[in-house]
Amino acid sequence: MIPPELQSIIKSADQQMDRAVKHYRKELSHIRAGKAQPSILDGIKVDYYGSQTPLNQLANVSAPEARLLTVQPFDKSALEEIEKAIMSSGLGLNPNNDGNIIRIPLPILSEERRKELVKRVNELAEEARISIRNTRRDANEEIEKTVKNESLPEDSLYEAEEEIQSITDNHTEQVGELSDKKEEEIMTV
């Protein structure tokens, strides 16, 4: 039986690892794989009247076709700034502006570009795994300190560390599954 003092450390570590997986999932949504998804543009900030404003607060982004995104600004005067922000986003997109709406045709991904994207997915996965492992290390250190300071039985130390390891394995597995799924999505032509 794990003492309540250690339970709170375990719960906190679990929540931190959940956040790492959630962050990884969000990062994956920005990587485009074959078909158009409005979430590709989520990270773009537009210089709107002197402040950096997220694109989704300035315009309606939709995907009417499999390889086309449309951006319809709420304020037409922001059209040029939105177009500039999309071009300079580093996503390799070429927006077309007709005065009312911005159309962004998404090119077919080359084999080389697909491999670059898979490499990026793997880099992000490793960052998520490192974050999870760091959380495990911090939790284990805190558990050791608590056991020592509270004069808790040494068995509870091992039980708590086993629980932390189990939670770590679970979250690392989730990252692996997300990574495999995204990789398959990217490599499917």
Coordinates of C-alpha atoms in Angstrom, one line a residue, residues 34-182:
G34 CA -1.5 14.4 -47.6
K35 CA -4.9 16.0 -47.1
A36 CA -5.7 19.6 -46.1
Q37 CA -6.5 20.2 -42.4
P38 CA -7.2 23.7 -41.1
S39 CA -5.2 22.9 -38.0
I40 CA -2.0 23.2 -40.1
L41 CA -2.4 27.0 -39.8
D42 CA -3.0 27.0 -36.1
G43 CA 0.5 28.1 -35.1
I44 CA 0.5 31.2 -37.5
K45 CA 0.5 34.6 -35.9
V46 CA -0.5 37.7 -37.9
D47 CA 0.7 41.3 -37.3
Y48 CA -2.7 42.8 -36.8
Y49 CA -2.7 46.5 -35.8
G50 CA 0.7 46.1 -34.1
S51 CA 0.0 42.9 -32.1
Q52 CA 0.7 39.3 -33.0
T53 CA -2.7 37.7 -33.3
P54 CA -3.4 34.0 -34.0
L55 CA -4.7 33.5 -37.5
N56 CA -7.8 31.6 -36.3
Q57 CA -8.9 34.7 -34.4
L58 CA -8.8 36.9 -37.5
A59 CA -10.2 34.5 -40.1
N60 CA -12.3 31.5 -40.8
V61 CA -10.0 28.6 -42.0
S62 CA -11.6 25.7 -43.8
A63 CA -10.8 22.8 -46.2
P64 CA -13.4 22.7 -48.9
E65 CA -11.4 20.1 -50.9
A66 CA -8.8 17.5 -50.1
R67 CA -5.9 19.7 -51.2
L68 CA -7.2 23.2 -50.7
L69 CA -7.4 25.5 -47.7
T70 CA -9.4 28.7 -47.7
V71 CA -8.9 31.6 -45.3
Q72 CA -11.7 34.1 -45.1
P73 CA -10.7 37.1 -43.0
F74 CA -13.4 38.7 -40.7
D75 CA -11.8 42.1 -41.6
K76 CA -10.9 42.4 -45.3
S77 CA -8.1 45.0 -44.4
A78 CA -6.2 42.2 -42.8
L79 CA -6.0 40.1 -46.0
E80 CA -2.5 41.2 -47.0
E81 CA -1.0 40.7 -43.5
I82 CA -2.6 37.3 -43.3
E83 CA -1.2 36.3 -46.7
K84 CA 2.3 37.6 -45.6
A85 CA 2.1 35.6 -42.4
I86 CA 1.2 32.4 -44.2
M87 CA 4.1 32.9 -46.7
S88 CA 6.6 33.5 -44.0
S89 CA 5.4 30.7 -41.8
G90 CA 7.9 28.2 -43.1
L91 CA 5.2 25.7 -44.1
G92 CA 6.1 26.0 -47.8
L93 CA 2.6 27.2 -48.7
N94 CA 1.8 29.6 -51.6
P95 CA -1.4 31.5 -50.9
N96 CA -3.5 33.1 -53.6
N97 CA -5.5 36.2 -52.7
D98 CA -8.5 37.3 -54.8
G99 CA -9.4 40.3 -52.7
N100 CA -12.0 38.5 -50.5
I101 CA -10.6 35.1 -49.7
I102 CA -7.2 33.5 -49.6
R103 CA -6.9 30.1 -51.3
I104 CA -4.0 27.9 -50.4
P105 CA -3.4 24.9 -52.7
L106 CA -1.5 22.2 -51.0
P107 CA 1.1 20.6 -53.3
I108 CA 1.5 16.8 -53.4
L109 CA 4.2 15.8 -51.0
S110 CA 7.4 14.5 -52.7
E111 CA 9.1 11.4 -51.3
E112 CA 11.9 13.6 -50.0
R113 CA 9.5 16.0 -48.2
R114 CA 7.6 13.0 -46.7
K115 CA 10.9 11.7 -45.2
E116 CA 11.6 15.2 -43.8
L117 CA 8.2 15.2 -42.2
V118 CA 8.7 11.7 -40.7
K119 CA 12.1 12.9 -39.3
R120 CA 10.3 15.9 -37.7
V121 CA 7.7 13.6 -36.2
N122 CA 10.4 11.4 -34.7
E123 CA 12.2 14.5 -33.3
L124 CA 9.0 15.7 -31.6
A125 CA 8.4 12.2 -30.3
E126 CA 11.9 12.1 -28.7
E127 CA 11.2 15.5 -27.1
A128 CA 8.0 14.1 -25.6
R129 CA 9.8 11.0 -24.4
I130 CA 12.5 13.1 -22.8
S131 CA 9.9 15.3 -21.1
I132 CA 8.2 12.1 -19.7
R133 CA 11.6 10.7 -18.5
N134 CA 12.5 14.0 -16.8
T135 CA 9.1 13.9 -15.0
R136 CA 9.9 10.3 -13.9
R137 CA 13.3 11.3 -12.6
D138 CA 11.9 14.3 -10.7
A139 CA 9.1 12.3 -9.2
N140 CA 11.5 9.5 -8.1
E141 CA 13.8 12.1 -6.4
E142 CA 10.8 13.6 -4.6
I143 CA 9.6 10.2 -3.5
E144 CA 13.1 9.3 -2.1
K145 CA 13.2 12.7 -0.2
T146 CA 9.7 12.2 1.2
V147 CA 10.4 8.6 2.3
K148 CA 13.5 9.8 4.0
N149 CA 12.0 12.9 5.6
E150 CA 8.8 11.3 6.7
S151 CA 10.5 8.1 7.9
L152 CA 8.2 6.0 5.7
P153 CA 8.9 2.2 5.2
E154 CA 11.4 1.5 2.5
D155 CA 8.9 -0.9 0.8
S156 CA 6.7 2.1 0.0
L157 CA 9.6 3.7 -1.8
Y158 CA 9.9 0.7 -4.2
E159 CA 6.1 0.4 -4.6
A160 CA 5.9 4.1 -5.5
E161 CA 8.9 3.9 -7.9
E162 CA 7.3 0.9 -9.6
E163 CA 4.0 2.8 -10.0
I164 CA 5.9 5.8 -11.5
Q165 CA 7.7 3.4 -13.9
S166 CA 4.4 1.9 -14.9
I167 CA 2.9 5.3 -15.6
T168 CA 6.1 6.3 -17.6
D169 CA 5.8 3.2 -19.7
N170 CA 2.2 3.8 -20.4
H171 CA 2.8 7.4 -21.6
T172 CA 5.9 6.5 -23.6
E173 CA 3.8 3.8 -25.3
Q174 CA 1.1 6.5 -26.2
V175 CA 3.8 8.7 -27.8
G176 CA 5.0 5.7 -29.8
E177 CA 1.5 4.9 -31.0
L178 CA 0.8 8.5 -32.0
S179 CA 4.2 8.6 -33.8
D180 CA 3.6 5.4 -35.7
K181 CA 0.1 6.5 -36.7
K182 CA 1.3 9.9 -38.0

